[in-house]
Coordinates of C-alpha atoms in Angstrom, one line a residue:
M1011 CA -14.1 0.8 6.1
F1012 CA -11.0 -1.6 5.4
S1013 CA -7.7 -0.2 6.6
L1014 CA -4.0 -1.0 5.1
T1015 CA -1.0 0.7 7.1
V1016 CA 2.3 1.0 7.3
V1017 CA 5.0 2.5 9.1
D1018 CA 8.1 3.2 9.3
H1019 CA 10.3 5.6 11.8
I1020 CA 12.1 9.7 11.4
M1021 CA 15.0 11.2 13.2
V1022 CA 15.4 15.3 13.6
A1023 CA 15.9 18.4 15.1
H1024 CA 14.2 21.7 16.1
S1025 CA 12.6 23.5 18.0
F1026 CA 10.0 25.8 18.9
R1027 CA 8.4 29.0 19.5
G1028 CA 6.7 29.9 22.1
A1029 CA 7.0 29.9 26.0
E1030 CA 3.9 27.2 26.5
F1031 CA 7.4 25.0 25.0
G1032 CA 9.5 25.6 28.0
P1033 CA 12.6 23.9 27.2
A1034 CA 11.7 22.1 24.6
Q1035 CA 12.5 26.5 22.2
R1036 CA 15.8 25.2 22.4
L1037 CA 17.2 22.8 19.7
H1038 CA 16.6 19.5 20.5
G1039 CA 16.4 16.0 18.4
A1040 CA 13.5 13.7 18.1
T1041 CA 12.3 10.2 16.9
F1042 CA 9.2 9.3 15.5
V1043 CA 7.1 5.9 14.7
V1044 CA 5.3 7.1 12.0
E1045 CA 2.0 5.2 11.0
A1046 CA 0.7 6.3 8.0
E1047 CA -3.3 4.2 7.7
F1048 CA -4.7 4.5 4.4
R1049 CA -9.1 4.2 4.1
A1050 CA -11.5 3.1 1.8
P1051 CA -14.9 1.2 2.0
K1052 CA -14.2 -1.4 -0.4
L1053 CA -11.6 -3.2 -2.3
D1054 CA -10.1 -3.9 -5.9
D1055 CA -10.8 -6.5 -8.1
L1056 CA -7.9 -7.9 -6.2
H1057 CA -9.2 -7.3 -3.0
L1058 CA -6.9 -4.9 -2.6
L1059 CA -7.4 -1.7 -1.0
I1060 CA -3.9 0.0 -2.0
D1061 CA -0.5 -1.1 -3.7
I1062 CA 1.0 -1.7 0.2
G1063 CA 4.7 -2.0 -1.8
L1064 CA 3.6 1.2 -3.3
A1065 CA 2.6 2.6 0.1
K1066 CA 5.7 2.2 2.6
D1067 CA 7.7 3.1 -0.9
E1068 CA 6.4 6.7 -0.2
L1069 CA 6.0 7.1 3.0
R1070 CA 9.7 6.8 3.3
K1071 CA 10.3 9.2 0.2
I1072 CA 8.2 11.8 2.6
L1073 CA 10.0 10.2 5.4
S1074 CA 13.5 11.4 3.5
A1075 CA 12.7 15.0 2.9
L1076 CA 12.3 15.2 7.3
D1077 CA 15.1 12.2 8.1
Y1078 CA 17.9 13.4 10.3
R1079 CA 17.6 16.8 9.3
N1080 CA 16.8 20.6 11.1
L1081 CA 13.4 20.8 10.4
D1082 CA 13.8 24.9 11.6
E1083 CA 16.1 25.2 8.0
E1084 CA 13.8 23.9 4.9
P1085 CA 12.1 26.1 4.0
V1086 CA 8.3 24.2 3.9
F1087 CA 8.5 24.8 7.5
A1088 CA 9.6 28.5 7.7
G1089 CA 7.8 30.6 10.8
K1090 CA 6.3 26.9 11.5
N1091 CA 6.3 24.8 15.2
T1092 CA 6.7 21.3 13.8
T1093 CA 4.7 20.2 16.8
T1094 CA 3.9 16.6 16.5
E1095 CA 0.4 17.6 15.8
Y1096 CA 1.5 19.8 12.8
L1097 CA 3.2 16.3 11.5
C1098 CA 1.2 14.6 11.3
L1099 CA -0.4 16.9 8.8
H1100 CA 2.5 17.2 6.8
I1101 CA 2.5 13.9 6.1
H1102 CA -1.1 14.1 5.4
G1103 CA -0.8 16.0 3.1
L1104 CA 2.3 14.5 0.9
L1105 CA 0.5 11.2 0.8
A1106 CA -3.3 12.3 -0.3
A1107 CA -1.6 14.0 -3.0
A1108 CA 0.2 10.7 -3.7
C1109 CA -2.7 9.0 -3.7
K1110 CA -4.9 11.8 -6.0
D1111 CA -0.8 12.1 -8.5
G1112 CA -1.3 8.4 -9.1
R1113 CA 1.9 7.8 -7.1
M1114 CA -0.2 5.0 -5.1
G1115 CA -1.2 3.3 -8.2
P1116 CA -4.9 2.9 -8.9
G1117 CA -5.6 2.0 -6.6
G1118 CA -4.6 5.6 -4.5
A1119 CA -7.7 6.5 -6.4
G1120 CA -10.1 3.7 -3.8
V1121 CA -8.3 5.9 -0.7
S1122 CA -11.4 7.6 0.8
G1123 CA -9.6 8.7 4.0
I1124 CA -5.7 8.9 5.6
K1125 CA -4.8 9.0 9.3
V1126 CA -1.3 9.0 10.2
L1127 CA 0.4 8.8 13.7
L1128 CA 3.4 10.2 15.1
R1129 CA 4.7 7.5 18.1
E1130 CA 7.0 10.2 20.3
S1131 CA 7.2 7.3 23.2
H1132 CA 5.3 4.4 24.3
V1133 CA 2.8 7.4 26.1
A1134 CA 2.4 9.8 24.1
W1135 CA 1.0 10.7 20.2
A1136 CA 0.1 12.9 18.0
A1137 CA -2.4 11.5 14.9
F1138 CA -4.2 13.7 12.4
E1139 CA -6.8 12.1 10.4
G1140 CA -9.0 13.7 7.5
P1141 CA -10.6 12.7 3.3
V1142 CA -8.2 12.3 0.7
G1143 CA -10.2 15.3 -1.3

C-alpha cells in the first residue's frame, strides 16, 4: 500500500456540551496540526499516488472553512460536539468527496483510503481512517 501525506494547521474556538467535558464546556481555543494521508494499492503511469499540489490545495480549502472560526456558530456543526475525533471524521468526508468528484485530479480515483490525524499537542492527537467509497 502506498501513502502520501500533506500537512496544514487550523486555529478554532469551540465548546462542548456534557458534564464529561468539565471546563471544556466553556468556550476555548484549539490549534490543530492536520495530517491527511492518502492511500492506494498502486501508482499511476507517472508513478504518482495523487497530485501532491492538488491534495495540499484541497486540504487548505477545507480547513479555510474552519480556520479562525468559532465552530459553535457554524451551521454544519449544529448540535454536534466538535471533538478532535469528530473533526477528523468531518475532514475525512470532505477529502473523500474531493477524490470521488475529481477535484484531486485523475489520481483521486485510485485512492482507496484516507487517514486524517489532528494533533492537539505533542502528547495528544486523534485520527479517523476509512475508505473513500
